[in-house]
XYZ file of N, CA, C and O in Angstrom:
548
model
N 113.229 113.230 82.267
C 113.064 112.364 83.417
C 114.039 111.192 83.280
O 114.039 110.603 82.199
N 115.101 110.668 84.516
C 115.968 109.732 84.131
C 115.028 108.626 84.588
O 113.921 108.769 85.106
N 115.705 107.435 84.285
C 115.248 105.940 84.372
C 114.712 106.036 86.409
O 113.629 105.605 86.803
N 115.406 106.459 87.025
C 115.274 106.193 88.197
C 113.805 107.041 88.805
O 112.857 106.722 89.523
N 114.201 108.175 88.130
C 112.812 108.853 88.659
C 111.601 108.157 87.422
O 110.582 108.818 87.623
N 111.436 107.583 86.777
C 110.566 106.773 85.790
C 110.434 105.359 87.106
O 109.339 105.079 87.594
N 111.316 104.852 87.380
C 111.297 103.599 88.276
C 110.342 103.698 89.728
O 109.589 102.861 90.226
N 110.732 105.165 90.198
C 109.965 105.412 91.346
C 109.496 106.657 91.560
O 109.646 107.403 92.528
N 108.870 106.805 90.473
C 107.605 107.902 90.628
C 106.526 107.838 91.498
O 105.612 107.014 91.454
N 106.674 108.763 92.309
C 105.074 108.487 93.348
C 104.403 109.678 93.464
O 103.751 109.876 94.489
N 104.453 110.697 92.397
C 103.752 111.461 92.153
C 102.394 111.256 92.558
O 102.048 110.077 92.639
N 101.493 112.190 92.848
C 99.706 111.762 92.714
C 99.447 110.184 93.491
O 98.411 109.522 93.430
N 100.731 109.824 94.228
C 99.875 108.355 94.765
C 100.024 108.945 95.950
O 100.772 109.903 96.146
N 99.028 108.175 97.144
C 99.014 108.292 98.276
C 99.425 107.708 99.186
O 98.926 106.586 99.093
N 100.195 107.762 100.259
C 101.092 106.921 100.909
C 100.533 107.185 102.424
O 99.770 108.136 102.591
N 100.833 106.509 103.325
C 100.835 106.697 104.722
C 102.207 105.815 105.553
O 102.873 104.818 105.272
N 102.187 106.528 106.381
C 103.734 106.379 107.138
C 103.243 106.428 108.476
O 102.709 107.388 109.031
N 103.526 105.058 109.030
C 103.078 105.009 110.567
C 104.718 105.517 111.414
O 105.834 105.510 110.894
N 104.445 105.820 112.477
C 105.655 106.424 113.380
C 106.712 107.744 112.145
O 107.888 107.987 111.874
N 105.371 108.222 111.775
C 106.289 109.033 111.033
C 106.297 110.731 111.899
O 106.395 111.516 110.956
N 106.246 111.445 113.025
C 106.282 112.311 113.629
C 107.915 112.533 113.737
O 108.449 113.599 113.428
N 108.667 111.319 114.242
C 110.208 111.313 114.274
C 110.970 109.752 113.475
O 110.432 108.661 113.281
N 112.260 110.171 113.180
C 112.861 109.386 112.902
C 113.307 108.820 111.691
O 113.831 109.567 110.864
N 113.168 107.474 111.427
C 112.924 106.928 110.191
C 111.982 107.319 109.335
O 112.234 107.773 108.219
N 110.521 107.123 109.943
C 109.342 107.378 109.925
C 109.083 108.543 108.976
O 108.419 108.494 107.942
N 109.978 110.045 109.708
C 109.846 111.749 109.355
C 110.278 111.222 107.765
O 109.778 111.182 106.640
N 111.768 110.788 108.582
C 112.644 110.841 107.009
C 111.930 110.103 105.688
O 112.328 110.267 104.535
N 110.930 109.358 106.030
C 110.059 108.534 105.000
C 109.365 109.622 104.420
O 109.502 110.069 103.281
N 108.657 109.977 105.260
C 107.563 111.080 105.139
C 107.841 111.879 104.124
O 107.280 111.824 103.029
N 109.000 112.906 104.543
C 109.786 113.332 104.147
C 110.053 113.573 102.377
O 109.769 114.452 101.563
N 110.723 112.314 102.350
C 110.542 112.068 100.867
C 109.787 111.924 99.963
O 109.710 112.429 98.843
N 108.985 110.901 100.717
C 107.751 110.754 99.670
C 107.030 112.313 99.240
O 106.771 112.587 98.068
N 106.779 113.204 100.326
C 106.230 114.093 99.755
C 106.890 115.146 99.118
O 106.271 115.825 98.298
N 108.194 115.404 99.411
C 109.153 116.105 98.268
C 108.939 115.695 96.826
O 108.884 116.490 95.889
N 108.791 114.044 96.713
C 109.054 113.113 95.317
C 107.221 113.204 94.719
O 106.805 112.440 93.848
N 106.415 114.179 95.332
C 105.190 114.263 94.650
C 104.423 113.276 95.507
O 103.534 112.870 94.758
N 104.293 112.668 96.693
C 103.015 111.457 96.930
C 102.375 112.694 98.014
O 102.689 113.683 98.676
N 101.434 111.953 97.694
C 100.283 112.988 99.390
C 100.227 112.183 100.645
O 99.561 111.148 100.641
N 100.861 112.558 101.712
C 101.320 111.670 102.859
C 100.390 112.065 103.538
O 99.771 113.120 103.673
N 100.367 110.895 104.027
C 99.800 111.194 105.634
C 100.357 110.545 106.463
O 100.495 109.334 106.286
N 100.898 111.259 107.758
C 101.668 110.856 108.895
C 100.455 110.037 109.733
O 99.262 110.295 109.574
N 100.845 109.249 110.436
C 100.378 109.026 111.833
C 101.191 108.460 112.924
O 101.864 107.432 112.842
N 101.092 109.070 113.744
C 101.839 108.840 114.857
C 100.841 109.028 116.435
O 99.898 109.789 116.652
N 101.484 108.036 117.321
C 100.682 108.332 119.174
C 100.679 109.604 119.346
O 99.636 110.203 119.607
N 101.920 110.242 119.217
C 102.379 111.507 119.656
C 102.268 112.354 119.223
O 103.131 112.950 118.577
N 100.203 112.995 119.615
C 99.834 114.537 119.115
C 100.879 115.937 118.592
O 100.859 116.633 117.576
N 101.505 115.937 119.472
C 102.200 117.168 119.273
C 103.577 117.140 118.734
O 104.207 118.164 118.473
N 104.135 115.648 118.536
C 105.329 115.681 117.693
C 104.784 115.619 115.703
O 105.236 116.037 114.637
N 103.195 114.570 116.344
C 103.026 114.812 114.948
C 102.411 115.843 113.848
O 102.403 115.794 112.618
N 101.808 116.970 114.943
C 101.563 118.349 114.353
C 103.311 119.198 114.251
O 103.341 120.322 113.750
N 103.820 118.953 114.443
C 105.340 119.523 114.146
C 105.948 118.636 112.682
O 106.407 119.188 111.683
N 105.803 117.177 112.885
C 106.089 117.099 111.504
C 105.020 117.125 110.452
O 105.322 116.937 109.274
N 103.846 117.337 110.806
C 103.031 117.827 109.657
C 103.642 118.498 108.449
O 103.855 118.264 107.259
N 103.851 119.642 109.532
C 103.892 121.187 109.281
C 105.718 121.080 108.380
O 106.136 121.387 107.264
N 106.186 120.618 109.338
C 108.033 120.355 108.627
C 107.461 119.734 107.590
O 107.260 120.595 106.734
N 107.077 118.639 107.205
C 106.848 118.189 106.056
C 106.639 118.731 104.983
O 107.438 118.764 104.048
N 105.326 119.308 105.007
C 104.893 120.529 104.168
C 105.516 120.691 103.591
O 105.634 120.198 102.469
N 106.556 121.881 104.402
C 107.310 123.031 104.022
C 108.718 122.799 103.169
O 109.398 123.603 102.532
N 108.914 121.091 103.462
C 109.849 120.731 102.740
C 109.350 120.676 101.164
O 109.742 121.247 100.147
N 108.270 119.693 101.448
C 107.516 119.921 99.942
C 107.604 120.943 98.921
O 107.951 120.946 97.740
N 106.949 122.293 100.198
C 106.488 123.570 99.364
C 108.280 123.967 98.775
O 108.665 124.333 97.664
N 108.711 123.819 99.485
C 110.515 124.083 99.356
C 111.397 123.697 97.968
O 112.241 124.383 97.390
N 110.865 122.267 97.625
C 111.394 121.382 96.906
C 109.986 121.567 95.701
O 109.838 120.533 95.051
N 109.244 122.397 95.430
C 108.305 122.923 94.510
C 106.743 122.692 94.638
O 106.001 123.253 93.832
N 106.313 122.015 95.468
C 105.235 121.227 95.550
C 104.504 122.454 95.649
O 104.943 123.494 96.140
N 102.926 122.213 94.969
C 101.727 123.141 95.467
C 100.738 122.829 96.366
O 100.499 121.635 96.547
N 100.265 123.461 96.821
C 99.457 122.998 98.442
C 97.998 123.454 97.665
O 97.719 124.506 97.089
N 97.142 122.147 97.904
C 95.835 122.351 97.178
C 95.248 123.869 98.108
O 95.408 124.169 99.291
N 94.483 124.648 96.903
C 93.845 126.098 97.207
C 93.078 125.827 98.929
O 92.339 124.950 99.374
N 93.683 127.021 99.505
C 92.651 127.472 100.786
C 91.508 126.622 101.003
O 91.165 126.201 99.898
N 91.091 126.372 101.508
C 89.765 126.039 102.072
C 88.993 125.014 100.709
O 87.793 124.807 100.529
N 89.850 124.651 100.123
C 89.100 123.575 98.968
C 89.497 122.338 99.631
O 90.537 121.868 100.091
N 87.889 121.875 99.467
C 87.731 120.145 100.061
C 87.855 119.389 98.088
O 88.009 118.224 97.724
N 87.780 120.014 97.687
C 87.820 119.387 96.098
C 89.371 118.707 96.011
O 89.860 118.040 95.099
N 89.741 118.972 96.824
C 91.660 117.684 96.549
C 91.989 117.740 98.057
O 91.782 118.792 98.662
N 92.608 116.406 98.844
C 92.825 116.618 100.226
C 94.225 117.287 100.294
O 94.599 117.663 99.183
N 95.006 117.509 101.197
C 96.558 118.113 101.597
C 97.260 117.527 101.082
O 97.189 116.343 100.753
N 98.144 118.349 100.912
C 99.811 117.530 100.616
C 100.332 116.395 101.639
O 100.982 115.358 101.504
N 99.870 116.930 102.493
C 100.514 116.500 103.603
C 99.467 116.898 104.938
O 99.211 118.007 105.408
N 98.914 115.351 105.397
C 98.152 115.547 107.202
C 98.454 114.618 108.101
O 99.287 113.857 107.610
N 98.199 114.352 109.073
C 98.182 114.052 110.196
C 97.018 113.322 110.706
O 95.870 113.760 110.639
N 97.369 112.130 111.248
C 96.513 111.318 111.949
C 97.189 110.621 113.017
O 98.169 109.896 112.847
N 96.305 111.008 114.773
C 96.876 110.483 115.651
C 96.454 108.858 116.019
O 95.287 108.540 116.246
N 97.405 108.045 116.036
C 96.553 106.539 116.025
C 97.744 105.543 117.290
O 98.895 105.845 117.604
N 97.135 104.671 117.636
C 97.770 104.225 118.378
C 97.831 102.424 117.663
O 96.981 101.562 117.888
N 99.117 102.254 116.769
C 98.857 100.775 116.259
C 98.651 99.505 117.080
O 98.242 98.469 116.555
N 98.880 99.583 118.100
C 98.302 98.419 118.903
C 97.086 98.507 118.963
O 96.726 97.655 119.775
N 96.116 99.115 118.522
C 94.398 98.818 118.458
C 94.179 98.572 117.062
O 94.750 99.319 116.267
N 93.535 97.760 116.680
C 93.885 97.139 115.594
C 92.296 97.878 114.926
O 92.129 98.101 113.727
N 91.343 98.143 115.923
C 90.310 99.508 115.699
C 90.696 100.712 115.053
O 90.136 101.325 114.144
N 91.740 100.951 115.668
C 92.288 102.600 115.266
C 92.815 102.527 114.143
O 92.750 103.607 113.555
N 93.452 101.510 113.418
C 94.429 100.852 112.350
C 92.940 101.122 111.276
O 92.991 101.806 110.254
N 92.036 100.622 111.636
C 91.169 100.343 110.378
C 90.748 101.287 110.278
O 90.829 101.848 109.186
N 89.982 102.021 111.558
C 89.435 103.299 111.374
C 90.806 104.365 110.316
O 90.627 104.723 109.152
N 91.784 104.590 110.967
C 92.694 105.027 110.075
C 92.563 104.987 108.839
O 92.091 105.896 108.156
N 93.057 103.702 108.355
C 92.691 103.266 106.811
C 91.408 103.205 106.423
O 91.471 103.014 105.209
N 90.340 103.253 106.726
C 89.206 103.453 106.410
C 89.010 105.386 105.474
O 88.901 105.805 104.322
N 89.068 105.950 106.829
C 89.429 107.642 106.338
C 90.597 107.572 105.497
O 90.461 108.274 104.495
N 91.508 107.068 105.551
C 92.393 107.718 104.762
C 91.688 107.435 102.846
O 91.825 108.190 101.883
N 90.986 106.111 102.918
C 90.503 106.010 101.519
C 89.309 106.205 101.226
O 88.741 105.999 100.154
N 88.680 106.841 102.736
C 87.301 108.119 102.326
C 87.869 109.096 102.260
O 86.872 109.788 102.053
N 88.752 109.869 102.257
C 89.112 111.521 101.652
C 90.266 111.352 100.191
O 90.529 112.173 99.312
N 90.683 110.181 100.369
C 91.688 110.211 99.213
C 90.975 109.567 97.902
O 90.799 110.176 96.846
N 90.534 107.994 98.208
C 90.525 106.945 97.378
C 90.526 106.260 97.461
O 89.552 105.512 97.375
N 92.307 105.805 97.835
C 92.724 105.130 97.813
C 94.444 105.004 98.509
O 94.995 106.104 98.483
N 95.023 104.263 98.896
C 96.062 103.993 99.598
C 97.152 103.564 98.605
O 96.918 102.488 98.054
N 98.734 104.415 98.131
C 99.500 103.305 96.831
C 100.698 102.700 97.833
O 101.226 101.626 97.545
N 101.068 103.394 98.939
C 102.029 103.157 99.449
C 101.614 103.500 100.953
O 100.919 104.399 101.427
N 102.556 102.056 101.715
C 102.270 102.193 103.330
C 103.594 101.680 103.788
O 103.891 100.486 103.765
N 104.385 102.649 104.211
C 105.136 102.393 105.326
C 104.914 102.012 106.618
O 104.358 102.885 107.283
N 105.160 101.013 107.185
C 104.638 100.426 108.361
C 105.657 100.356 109.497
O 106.171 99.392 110.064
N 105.799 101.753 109.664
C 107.137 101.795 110.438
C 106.848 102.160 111.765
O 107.877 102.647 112.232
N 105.930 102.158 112.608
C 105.491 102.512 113.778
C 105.976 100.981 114.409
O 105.954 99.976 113.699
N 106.521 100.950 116.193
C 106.628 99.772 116.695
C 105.495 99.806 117.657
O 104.737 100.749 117.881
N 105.507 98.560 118.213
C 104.937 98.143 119.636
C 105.646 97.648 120.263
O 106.138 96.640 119.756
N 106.063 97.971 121.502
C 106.389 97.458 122.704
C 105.288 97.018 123.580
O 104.450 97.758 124.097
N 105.372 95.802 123.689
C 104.429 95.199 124.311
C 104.567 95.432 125.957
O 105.519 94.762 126.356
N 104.073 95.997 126.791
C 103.867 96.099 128.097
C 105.425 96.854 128.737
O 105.565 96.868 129.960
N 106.642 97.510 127.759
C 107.223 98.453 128.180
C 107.580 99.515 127.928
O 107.423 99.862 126.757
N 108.152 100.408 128.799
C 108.194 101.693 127.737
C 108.875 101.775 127.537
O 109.748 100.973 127.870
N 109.198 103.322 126.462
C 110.388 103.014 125.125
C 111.599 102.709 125.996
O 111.521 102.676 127.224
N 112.979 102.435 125.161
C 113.571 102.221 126.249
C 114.843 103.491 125.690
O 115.925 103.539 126.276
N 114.623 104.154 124.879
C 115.440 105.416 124.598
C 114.089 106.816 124.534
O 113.068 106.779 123.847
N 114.523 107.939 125.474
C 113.693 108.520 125.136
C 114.113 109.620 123.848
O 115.196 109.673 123.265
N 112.721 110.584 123.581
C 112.816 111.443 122.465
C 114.379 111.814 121.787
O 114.830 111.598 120.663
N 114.863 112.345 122.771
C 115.943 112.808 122.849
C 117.079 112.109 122.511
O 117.623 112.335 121.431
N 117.524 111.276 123.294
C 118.334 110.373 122.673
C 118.472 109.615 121.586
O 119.414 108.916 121.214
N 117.165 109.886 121.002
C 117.410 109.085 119.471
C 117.875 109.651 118.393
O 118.139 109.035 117.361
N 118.049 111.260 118.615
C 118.703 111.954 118.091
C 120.624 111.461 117.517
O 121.547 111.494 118.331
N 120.838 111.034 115.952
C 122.140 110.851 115.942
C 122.969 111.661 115.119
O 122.772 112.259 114.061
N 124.370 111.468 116.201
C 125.470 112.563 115.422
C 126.220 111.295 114.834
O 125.984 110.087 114.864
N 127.459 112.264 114.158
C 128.070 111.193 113.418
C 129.331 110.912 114.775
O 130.388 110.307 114.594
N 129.013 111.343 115.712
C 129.507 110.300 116.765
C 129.384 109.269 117.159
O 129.978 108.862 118.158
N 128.531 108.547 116.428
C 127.453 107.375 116.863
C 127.420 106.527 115.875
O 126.711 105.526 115.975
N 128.182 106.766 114.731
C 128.287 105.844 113.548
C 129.731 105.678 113.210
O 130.561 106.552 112.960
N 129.901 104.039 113.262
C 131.723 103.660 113.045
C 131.379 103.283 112.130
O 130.161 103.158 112.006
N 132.316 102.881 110.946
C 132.576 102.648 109.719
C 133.596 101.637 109.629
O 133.998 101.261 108.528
């Protein structure tokens, strides 16, 4: 093990990643659960965030990870999903509440979900997509 993976081991800890369905967010996700943590996504967006569930996973399972046995409640997922909306500051607790009734406990929180207060996004899904057309140097 080099110094760096000794520095930021997050093996066995549990993390949560708000706006993690796309983006920054995924790419958080992402890692942490490749690097060993048990994520949990949450994101507004039901159905982007059952897509990165599932991508997540598979990156995991990819990069060696084991997915606790079938149908055993005795260890939670590698990797789940929770739909929450952070402007209710209800849903925030309820969130964190479950997340440290099935886990424990919480080691790491990315707090990367925004609020726009009274507009909507102002890039949609799509466009946030970037090529390296879009980055000068």
């Amino acid at each position: 093990m080099s110094v760096i993976d000794d520095l930021f081991d997050v093996r066995d800890q549990v993390a949560l990643v708000t706006g993690g369905a796309s983006g920054l967010g995924y790419a958080f996700a992402e890692v942490l659960a490749v690097a060993g943590a048990n994520v949990v996504i949450a994101d507004w967006d039901g159905d982007a965030l059952k897509d990165a569930v599932a991508a997540v996973a598979d990156a995991a399972v990819a990069a060696g990870r084991q997915l606790p046995g079938s149908g055993s409640t005795a260890s939670p997922p590698l990797v789940n999903g929770q739909t929450v909306d952070v402007s209710d500051p209800r849903a925030v607790r309820a969130l964190v509440d479950g997340i440290v009734e099935r886990h424990g406990r919480i080691d790491i929180v990315f707090a990367n979900a925004g609020v726009a207060r009274g507009r909507p996004p102002m890039l949609d899904r799509k466009s946030t997509r970037l090529n390296s057309s879009h980055i000068t140097i």
